[in-house]
C-alpha cells in the first residue's frame, strides 16, 4: 500500500501535466534531516556541492528558505520518487525497546513548483512540505542510553517547542516562538503562514501505550485549532 508522500508525488504530476497546455512547470526537490538540532542534507552524499553549512533564512517575500541545500530538478514521477528513496536511505534510525526501527531525527521533504503562464509569462510558486516527525520518547520505557538518550532528549525538546508554537497560534499570542528550534523555523510557513496544512497522528492500539496515545491525541486536538488563510504564491 502506498503512503502519503508517493501518492502526493503522483497527484502533483497528474495536475501539472493536465495543465501543461497553458503552463510550463519546473519541479525541484530537497530532503533534510534534523538530527539533534543540526540540519543534514540527505541528498549530499557523493555530491560535489556538499559540505556547506545549512542555514534557515527568510526571503524578501517572507518565505522560509534553506541556504546551501541541494535541490534537484525532477521531470517526472520516477525522478522525484528516486530522490525520496535516496534520501530515506540516509536517514538515522536505531532500535529501541518500543520500536525496531525508531527514527532518531525529523525528516523534511521539500518540493518546489514554479509555474509560468505560456501566454502572459506570469509566474506562480508553490511548495509542498512533507514532515515525518520522530516520536516523543519516555526514556525509561524506550530503554534509550548513551547517544540514543541524547537523541531522545533532543527529539522531545523539539516536539515541546512545536507544542509551544501551536499553543501560541491557537491562543492568538502576539509573539510566536518559531526561532526556539530549527524544526519550528522550517515549519513556519505551514504552521502560521498561508498554507493548507494536514497533520496525521499515528497512535498505538496497545493498552500498554495508553499514556502515549492520549498525549498524541491531545497534541492533535491543539493543532486542529490553528487557522491558516491560504493564498496563491508568487
PDB file of N, CA and C in Angstrom, residues 22-108:
ATOM      1  N   UNK A  22      -1.188  25.199 -21.006  1.00  0.00           N
ATOM      2  CA  UNK A  22      -1.170  26.627 -20.661  1.00  0.00           C
ATOM      3  C   UNK A  22       0.017  27.033 -19.803  1.00  0.00           C
ATOM      4  N   UNK A  23       0.588  26.074 -19.058  1.00  0.00           N
ATOM      5  CA  UNK A  23       1.657  26.414 -18.123  1.00  0.00           C
ATOM      6  C   UNK A  23       2.889  25.526 -18.316  1.00  0.00           C
ATOM      7  N   UNK A  24       4.044  26.127 -18.108  1.00  0.00           N
ATOM      8  CA  UNK A  24       5.306  25.398 -18.094  1.00  0.00           C
ATOM      9  C   UNK A  24       5.720  25.240 -16.634  1.00  0.00           C
ATOM     10  N   UNK A  25       5.867  24.012 -16.178  1.00  0.00           N
ATOM     11  CA  UNK A  25       6.181  23.769 -14.772  1.00  0.00           C
ATOM     12  C   UNK A  25       7.606  23.247 -14.591  1.00  0.00           C
ATOM     13  N   UNK A  26       8.249  23.728 -13.532  1.00  0.00           N
ATOM     14  CA  UNK A  26       9.539  23.207 -13.104  1.00  0.00           C
ATOM     15  C   UNK A  26       9.391  22.733 -11.665  1.00  0.00           C
ATOM     16  N   UNK A  27       9.720  21.471 -11.424  1.00  0.00           N
ATOM     17  CA  UNK A  27       9.564  20.876 -10.095  1.00  0.00           C
ATOM     18  C   UNK A  27      10.932  20.457  -9.584  1.00  0.00           C
ATOM     19  N   UNK A  28      11.264  20.895  -8.373  1.00  0.00           N
ATOM     20  CA  UNK A  28      12.552  20.537  -7.776  1.00  0.00           C
ATOM     21  C   UNK A  28      12.334  20.072  -6.343  1.00  0.00           C
ATOM     22  N   UNK A  29      13.272  19.271  -5.855  1.00  0.00           N
ATOM     23  CA  UNK A  29      13.108  18.679  -4.528  1.00  0.00           C
ATOM     24  C   UNK A  29      14.405  18.728  -3.721  1.00  0.00           C
ATOM     25  N   UNK A  30      14.238  18.809  -2.423  1.00  0.00           N
ATOM     26  CA  UNK A  30      15.360  18.703  -1.489  1.00  0.00           C
ATOM     27  C   UNK A  30      14.887  17.888  -0.293  1.00  0.00           C
ATOM     28  N   UNK A  31      15.821  17.329   0.446  1.00  0.00           N
ATOM     29  CA  UNK A  31      15.461  16.443   1.550  1.00  0.00           C
ATOM     30  C   UNK A  31      16.433  16.656   2.706  1.00  0.00           C
ATOM     31  N   UNK A  32      15.863  16.966   3.862  1.00  0.00           N
ATOM     32  CA  UNK A  32      16.669  17.287   5.032  1.00  0.00           C
ATOM     33  C   UNK A  32      16.348  16.370   6.198  1.00  0.00           C
ATOM     34  N   UNK A  33      17.358  16.190   7.029  1.00  0.00           N
ATOM     35  CA  UNK A  33      17.180  15.504   8.298  1.00  0.00           C
ATOM     36  C   UNK A  33      17.555  16.490   9.394  1.00  0.00           C
ATOM     37  N   UNK A  34      16.701  16.609  10.390  1.00  0.00           N
ATOM     38  CA  UNK A  34      17.027  17.455  11.537  1.00  0.00           C
ATOM     39  C   UNK A  34      17.440  16.521  12.665  1.00  0.00           C
ATOM     40  N   UNK A  35      18.751  16.397  12.842  1.00  0.00           N
ATOM     41  CA  UNK A  35      19.307  15.445  13.794  1.00  0.00           C
ATOM     42  C   UNK A  35      19.978  16.203  14.931  1.00  0.00           C
ATOM     43  N   UNK A  36      19.399  16.078  16.135  1.00  0.00           N
ATOM     44  CA  UNK A  36      19.910  16.766  17.323  1.00  0.00           C
ATOM     45  C   UNK A  36      20.091  18.263  17.057  1.00  0.00           C
ATOM     46  N   UNK A  37      19.092  18.840  16.404  1.00  0.00           N
ATOM     47  CA  UNK A  37      19.021  20.266  16.067  1.00  0.00           C
ATOM     48  C   UNK A  37      20.087  20.705  15.066  1.00  0.00           C
ATOM     49  N   UNK A  38      20.648  19.757  14.333  1.00  0.00           N
ATOM     50  CA  UNK A  38      21.551  20.065  13.224  1.00  0.00           C
ATOM     51  C   UNK A  38      20.889  19.634  11.917  1.00  0.00           C
ATOM     52  N   UNK A  39      20.970  20.494  10.905  1.00  0.00           N
ATOM     53  CA  UNK A  39      20.399  20.167   9.606  1.00  0.00           C
ATOM     54  C   UNK A  39      21.389  19.342   8.787  1.00  0.00           C
ATOM     55  N   UNK A  40      20.911  18.247   8.228  1.00  0.00           N
ATOM     56  CA  UNK A  40      21.732  17.372   7.397  1.00  0.00           C
ATOM     57  C   UNK A  40      21.068  17.250   6.032  1.00  0.00           C
ATOM     58  N   UNK A  41      21.822  17.508   4.981  1.00  0.00           N
ATOM     59  CA  UNK A  41      21.305  17.387   3.625  1.00  0.00           C
ATOM     60  C   UNK A  41      21.400  15.930   3.200  1.00  0.00           C
ATOM     61  N   UNK A  42      20.266  15.255   3.074  1.00  0.00           N
ATOM     62  CA  UNK A  42      20.255  13.833   2.754  1.00  0.00           C
ATOM     63  C   UNK A  42      20.565  13.531   1.293  1.00  0.00           C
ATOM     64  N   UNK A  43      20.635  14.570   0.468  1.00  0.00           N
ATOM     65  CA  UNK A  43      20.970  14.378  -0.942  1.00  0.00           C
ATOM     66  C   UNK A  43      22.434  14.724  -1.228  1.00  0.00           C
ATOM     67  N   UNK A  44      23.202  14.992  -0.192  1.00  0.00           N
ATOM     68  CA  UNK A  44      24.565  15.488  -0.378  1.00  0.00           C
ATOM     69  C   UNK A  44      25.598  14.397  -0.600  1.00  0.00           C
ATOM     70  N   UNK A  45      25.264  13.144  -0.296  1.00  0.00           N
ATOM     71  CA  UNK A  45      26.239  12.068  -0.419  1.00  0.00           C
ATOM     72  C   UNK A  45      26.709  11.922  -1.865  1.00  0.00           C
ATOM     73  N   UNK A  46      28.021  12.090  -2.054  1.00  0.00           N
ATOM     74  CA  UNK A  46      28.587  11.966  -3.389  1.00  0.00           C
ATOM     75  C   UNK A  46      28.374  13.183  -4.266  1.00  0.00           C
ATOM     76  N   UNK A  47      27.794  14.245  -3.700  1.00  0.00           N
ATOM     77  CA  UNK A  47      27.536  15.453  -4.483  1.00  0.00           C
ATOM     78  C   UNK A  47      28.668  16.458  -4.251  1.00  0.00           C
ATOM     79  N   UNK A  48      29.293  16.969  -5.306  1.00  0.00           N
ATOM     80  CA  UNK A  48      30.423  17.895  -5.153  1.00  0.00           C
ATOM     81  C   UNK A  48      30.051  19.216  -4.484  1.00  0.00           C
ATOM     82  N   UNK A  49      28.754  19.539  -4.443  1.00  0.00           N
ATOM     83  CA  UNK A  49      28.319  20.795  -3.817  1.00  0.00           C
ATOM     84  C   UNK A  49      28.100  20.642  -2.320  1.00  0.00           C
ATOM     85  N   UNK A  50      28.289  19.426  -1.803  1.00  0.00           N
ATOM     86  CA  UNK A  50      28.009  19.152  -0.392  1.00  0.00           C
ATOM     87  C   UNK A  50      29.074  19.774   0.507  1.00  0.00           C
ATOM     88  N   UNK A  51      28.726  19.863   1.785  1.00  0.00           N
ATOM     89  CA  UNK A  51      29.698  20.308   2.774  1.00  0.00           C
ATOM     90  C   UNK A  51      29.459  21.692   3.335  1.00  0.00           C
ATOM     91  N   UNK A  52      28.651  22.504   2.655  1.00  0.00           N
ATOM     92  CA  UNK A  52      28.386  23.846   3.153  1.00  0.00           C
ATOM     93  C   UNK A  52      27.358  23.807   4.275  1.00  0.00           C
ATOM     94  N   UNK A  53      27.504  24.697   5.243  1.00  0.00           N
ATOM     95  CA  UNK A  53      26.587  24.759   6.370  1.00  0.00           C
ATOM     96  C   UNK A  53      25.204  25.190   5.912  1.00  0.00           C
ATOM     97  N   UNK A  54      24.185  24.499   6.396  1.00  0.00           N
ATOM     98  CA  UNK A  54      22.814  24.811   6.031  1.00  0.00           C
ATOM     99  C   UNK A  54      22.241  25.838   7.002  1.00  0.00           C
ATOM    100  N   UNK A  55      21.683  26.896   6.473  1.00  0.00           N
ATOM    101  CA  UNK A  55      21.096  27.952   7.286  1.00  0.00           C
ATOM    102  C   UNK A  55      19.658  28.209   6.869  1.00  0.00           C
ATOM    103  N   UNK A  56      18.809  28.465   7.841  1.00  0.00           N
ATOM    104  CA  UNK A  56      17.408  28.780   7.559  1.00  0.00           C
ATOM    105  C   UNK A  56      17.256  30.292   7.438  1.00  0.00           C
ATOM    106  N   UNK A  57      16.745  30.733   6.306  1.00  0.00           N
ATOM    107  CA  UNK A  57      16.591  32.156   6.033  1.00  0.00           C
ATOM    108  C   UNK A  57      15.144  32.476   5.661  1.00  0.00           C
ATOM    109  N   UNK A  58      14.791  33.748   5.768  1.00  0.00           N
ATOM    110  CA  UNK A  58      13.502  34.246   5.293  1.00  0.00           C
ATOM    111  C   UNK A  58      13.762  35.202   4.137  1.00  0.00           C
ATOM    112  N   UNK A  59      13.155  34.941   2.958  1.00  0.00           N
ATOM    113  CA  UNK A  59      13.420  35.806   1.811  1.00  0.00           C
ATOM    114  C   UNK A  59      12.567  37.069   1.864  1.00  0.00           C
ATOM    115  N   UNK A  60      12.693  37.908   0.843  1.00  0.00           N
ATOM    116  CA  UNK A  60      12.008  39.199   0.830  1.00  0.00           C
ATOM    117  C   UNK A  60      10.487  39.053   0.815  1.00  0.00           C
ATOM    118  N   UNK A  61       9.999  37.912   0.322  1.00  0.00           N
ATOM    119  CA  UNK A  61       8.554  37.665   0.293  1.00  0.00           C
ATOM    120  C   UNK A  61       8.058  36.989   1.575  1.00  0.00           C
ATOM    121  N   UNK A  62       8.967  36.801   2.532  1.00  0.00           N
ATOM    122  CA  UNK A  62       8.586  36.194   3.804  1.00  0.00           C
ATOM    123  C   UNK A  62       8.551  34.681   3.774  1.00  0.00           C
ATOM    124  N   UNK A  63       9.103  34.075   2.705  1.00  0.00           N
ATOM    125  CA  UNK A  63       9.111  32.628   2.586  1.00  0.00           C
ATOM    126  C   UNK A  63      10.351  32.040   3.254  1.00  0.00           C
ATOM    127  N   UNK A  64      10.181  30.891   3.875  1.00  0.00           N
ATOM    128  CA  UNK A  64      11.292  30.218   4.530  1.00  0.00           C
ATOM    129  C   UNK A  64      12.136  29.481   3.481  1.00  0.00           C
ATOM    130  N   UNK A  65      13.441  29.720   3.515  1.00  0.00           N
ATOM    131  CA  UNK A  65      14.368  29.075   2.589  1.00  0.00           C
ATOM    132  C   UNK A  65      15.518  28.454   3.378  1.00  0.00           C
ATOM    133  N   UNK A  66      16.080  27.389   2.842  1.00  0.00           N
ATOM    134  CA  UNK A  66      17.260  26.770   3.455  1.00  0.00           C
ATOM    135  C   UNK A  66      18.456  27.047   2.551  1.00  0.00           C
ATOM    136  N   UNK A  67      19.392  27.820   3.069  1.00  0.00           N
ATOM    137  CA  UNK A  67      20.565  28.233   2.313  1.00  0.00           C
ATOM    138  C   UNK A  67      21.541  27.067   2.157  1.00  0.00           C
ATOM    139  N   UNK A  68      22.054  26.891   0.941  1.00  0.00           N
ATOM    140  CA  UNK A  68      23.064  25.880   0.598  1.00  0.00           C
ATOM    141  C   UNK A  68      22.518  24.457   0.483  1.00  0.00           C
ATOM    142  N   UNK A  69      21.216  24.272   0.583  1.00  0.00           N
ATOM    143  CA  UNK A  69      20.651  22.934   0.424  1.00  0.00           C
ATOM    144  C   UNK A  69      20.681  22.535  -1.053  1.00  0.00           C
ATOM    145  N   UNK A  70      20.886  21.261  -1.320  1.00  0.00           N
ATOM    146  CA  UNK A  70      20.905  20.764  -2.693  1.00  0.00           C
ATOM    147  C   UNK A  70      19.463  20.545  -3.164  1.00  0.00           C
ATOM    148  N   UNK A  71      19.113  21.165  -4.277  1.00  0.00           N
ATOM    149  CA  UNK A  71      17.800  20.989  -4.888  1.00  0.00           C
ATOM    150  C   UNK A  71      17.984  20.321  -6.240  1.00  0.00           C
ATOM    151  N   UNK A  72      17.236  19.261  -6.462  1.00  0.00           N
ATOM    152  CA  UNK A  72      17.348  18.532  -7.730  1.00  0.00           C
ATOM    153  C   UNK A  72      16.060  18.694  -8.534  1.00  0.00           C
ATOM    154  N   UNK A  73      16.216  19.094  -9.799  1.00  0.00           N
ATOM    155  CA  UNK A  73      15.048  19.215 -10.677  1.00  0.00           C
ATOM    156  C   UNK A  73      14.575  17.816 -11.062  1.00  0.00           C
ATOM    157  N   UNK A  74      13.274  17.606 -10.981  1.00  0.00           N
ATOM    158  CA  UNK A  74      12.687  16.294 -11.258  1.00  0.00           C
ATOM    159  C   UNK A  74      11.632  16.449 -12.353  1.00  0.00           C
ATOM    160  N   UNK A  75      11.837  15.752 -13.464  1.00  0.00           N
ATOM    161  CA  UNK A  75      10.979  15.932 -14.631  1.00  0.00           C
ATOM    162  C   UNK A  75       9.746  15.034 -14.640  1.00  0.00           C
ATOM    163  N   UNK A  76       9.742  14.014 -13.790  1.00  0.00           N
ATOM    164  CA  UNK A  76       8.610  13.093 -13.800  1.00  0.00           C
ATOM    165  C   UNK A  76       8.488  12.374 -12.454  1.00  0.00           C
ATOM    166  N   UNK A  77       7.476  11.529 -12.333  1.00  0.00           N
ATOM    167  CA  UNK A  77       7.210  10.810 -11.088  1.00  0.00           C
ATOM    168  C   UNK A  77       8.401   9.954 -10.676  1.00  0.00           C
ATOM    169  N   UNK A  78       8.994   9.260 -11.631  1.00  0.00           N
ATOM    170  CA  UNK A  78      10.105   8.356 -11.309  1.00  0.00           C
ATOM    171  C   UNK A  78      11.298   9.105 -10.732  1.00  0.00           C
ATOM    172  N   UNK A  79      11.611  10.262 -11.294  1.00  0.00           N
ATOM    173  CA  UNK A  79      12.777  11.025 -10.810  1.00  0.00           C
ATOM    174  C   UNK A  79      12.539  11.562  -9.407  1.00  0.00           C
ATOM    175  N   UNK A  80      11.339  12.055  -9.131  1.00  0.00           N
ATOM    176  CA  UNK A  80      11.051  12.577  -7.796  1.00  0.00           C
ATOM    177  C   UNK A  80      10.987  11.441  -6.775  1.00  0.00           C
ATOM    178  N   UNK A  81      10.442  10.307  -7.176  1.00  0.00           N
ATOM    179  CA  UNK A  81      10.395   9.141  -6.290  1.00  0.00           C
ATOM    180  C   UNK A  81      11.805   8.654  -5.964  1.00  0.00           C
ATOM    181  N   UNK A  82      12.690   8.700  -6.944  1.00  0.00           N
ATOM    182  CA  UNK A  82      14.082   8.281  -6.732  1.00  0.00           C
ATOM    183  C   UNK A  82      14.782   9.182  -5.717  1.00  0.00           C
ATOM    184  N   UNK A  83      14.496  10.480  -5.770  1.00  0.00           N
ATOM    185  CA  UNK A  83      15.062  11.420  -4.795  1.00  0.00           C
ATOM    186  C   UNK A  83      14.577  11.072  -3.386  1.00  0.00           C
ATOM    187  N   UNK A  84      13.277  10.807  -3.268  1.00  0.00           N
ATOM    188  CA  UNK A  84      12.697  10.432  -1.974  1.00  0.00           C
ATOM    189  C   UNK A  84      13.355   9.164  -1.418  1.00  0.00           C
ATOM    190  N   UNK A  85      13.513   8.163  -2.260  1.00  0.00           N
ATOM    191  CA  UNK A  85      14.085   6.891  -1.814  1.00  0.00           C
ATOM    192  C   UNK A  85      15.553   7.050  -1.433  1.00  0.00           C
ATOM    193  N   UNK A  86      16.282   7.847  -2.201  1.00  0.00           N
ATOM    194  CA  UNK A  86      17.702   8.062  -1.909  1.00  0.00           C
ATOM    195  C   UNK A  86      17.900   8.785  -0.583  1.00  0.00           C
ATOM    196  N   UNK A  87      17.045   9.751  -0.325  1.00  0.00           N
ATOM    197  CA  UNK A  87      17.126  10.464   0.944  1.00  0.00           C
ATOM    198  C   UNK A  87      16.759   9.587   2.121  1.00  0.00           C
ATOM    199  N   UNK A  88      15.726   8.775   1.962  1.00  0.00           N
ATOM    200  CA  UNK A  88      15.291   7.889   3.041  1.00  0.00           C
ATOM    201  C   UNK A  88      16.384   6.899   3.438  1.00  0.00           C
ATOM    202  N   UNK A  89      17.186   6.482   2.479  1.00  0.00           N
ATOM    203  CA  UNK A  89      18.256   5.529   2.768  1.00  0.00           C
ATOM    204  C   UNK A  89      19.324   6.119   3.689  1.00  0.00           C
ATOM    205  N   UNK A  90      19.422   7.452   3.726  1.00  0.00           N
ATOM    206  CA  UNK A  90      20.453   8.110   4.529  1.00  0.00           C
ATOM    207  C   UNK A  90      19.955   8.507   5.919  1.00  0.00           C
ATOM    208  N   UNK A  91      18.700   8.249   6.220  1.00  0.00           N
ATOM    209  CA  UNK A  91      18.124   8.710   7.486  1.00  0.00           C
ATOM    210  C   UNK A  91      18.660   7.927   8.680  1.00  0.00           C
ATOM    211  N   UNK A  92      18.765   8.600   9.817  1.00  0.00           N
ATOM    212  CA  UNK A  92      19.268   7.977  11.042  1.00  0.00           C
ATOM    213  C   UNK A  92      18.153   7.221  11.753  1.00  0.00           C
ATOM    214  N   UNK A  93      18.347   5.906  11.923  1.00  0.00           N
ATOM    215  CA  UNK A  93      17.387   5.087  12.663  1.00  0.00           C
ATOM    216  C   UNK A  93      18.157   4.182  13.619  1.00  0.00           C
ATOM    217  N   UNK A  94      17.448   3.695  14.643  1.00  0.00           N
ATOM    218  CA  UNK A  94      18.051   2.772  15.607  1.00  0.00           C
ATOM    219  C   UNK A  94      16.943   1.998  16.292  1.00  0.00           C
ATOM    220  N   UNK A  95      17.287   0.868  16.878  1.00  0.00           N
ATOM    221  CA  UNK A  95      16.305   0.036  17.576  1.00  0.00           C
ATOM    222  C   UNK A  95      16.181   0.455  19.032  1.00  0.00           C
ATOM    223  N   UNK A  96      14.927   0.542  19.528  1.00  0.00           N
ATOM    224  CA  UNK A  96      14.664   0.782  20.943  1.00  0.00           C
ATOM    225  C   UNK A  96      13.753  -0.334  21.437  1.00  0.00           C
ATOM    226  N   UNK A  97      13.446  -0.304  22.713  1.00  0.00           N
ATOM    227  CA  UNK A  97      12.565  -1.324  23.274  1.00  0.00           C
ATOM    228  C   UNK A  97      11.133  -1.179  22.778  1.00  0.00           C
ATOM    229  N   UNK A  98      10.802  -0.017  22.199  1.00  0.00           N
ATOM    230  CA  UNK A  98       9.444   0.229  21.723  1.00  0.00           C
ATOM    231  C   UNK A  98       9.325   0.171  20.200  1.00  0.00           C
ATOM    232  N   UNK A  99      10.456   0.244  19.500  1.00  0.00           N
ATOM    233  CA  UNK A  99      10.411   0.328  18.034  1.00  0.00           C
ATOM    234  C   UNK A  99      11.700  -0.245  17.464  1.00  0.00           C
ATOM    235  N   UNK A 100      11.573  -1.238  16.569  1.00  0.00           N
ATOM    236  CA  UNK A 100      12.762  -1.878  16.000  1.00  0.00           C
ATOM    237  C   UNK A 100      13.509  -0.956  15.042  1.00  0.00           C
ATOM    238  N   UNK A 101      12.805   0.039  14.460  1.00  0.00           N
ATOM    239  CA  UNK A 101      13.450   1.000  13.566  1.00  0.00           C
ATOM    240  C   UNK A 101      12.986   2.406  13.942  1.00  0.00           C
ATOM    241  N   UNK A 102      13.401   2.842  15.112  1.00  0.00           N
ATOM    242  CA  UNK A 102      12.983   4.145  15.628  1.00  0.00           C
ATOM    243  C   UNK A 102      13.731   5.265  14.911  1.00  0.00           C
ATOM    244  N   UNK A 103      12.990   6.234  14.393  1.00  0.00           N
ATOM    245  CA  UNK A 103      13.608   7.397  13.760  1.00  0.00           C
ATOM    246  C   UNK A 103      14.297   8.236  14.824  1.00  0.00           C
ATOM    247  N   UNK A 104      15.549   8.590  14.579  1.00  0.00           N
ATOM    248  CA  UNK A 104      16.311   9.399  15.532  1.00  0.00           C
ATOM    249  C   UNK A 104      16.379  10.846  15.074  1.00  0.00           C
ATOM    250  N   UNK A 105      15.521  11.200  14.145  1.00  0.00           N
ATOM    251  CA  UNK A 105      15.553  12.543  13.583  1.00  0.00           C
ATOM    252  C   UNK A 105      14.191  12.879  12.993  1.00  0.00           C
ATOM    253  N   UNK A 106      14.030  14.158  12.654  1.00  0.00           N
ATOM    254  CA  UNK A 106      12.858  14.596  11.904  1.00  0.00           C
ATOM    255  C   UNK A 106      13.260  14.661  10.426  1.00  0.00           C
ATOM    256  N   UNK A 107      12.366  14.238   9.566  1.00  0.00           N
ATOM    257  CA  UNK A 107      12.625  14.229   8.128  1.00  0.00           C
ATOM    258  C   UNK A 107      11.774  15.300   7.456  1.00  0.00           C
ATOM    259  N   UNK A 108      12.403  16.098   6.606  1.00  0.00           N
ATOM    260  CA  UNK A 108      11.693  17.168   5.895  1.00  0.00           C
ATOM    261  C   UNK A 108      11.956  17.017   4.397  1.00  0.00           C
TER     262      UNK A 108
END
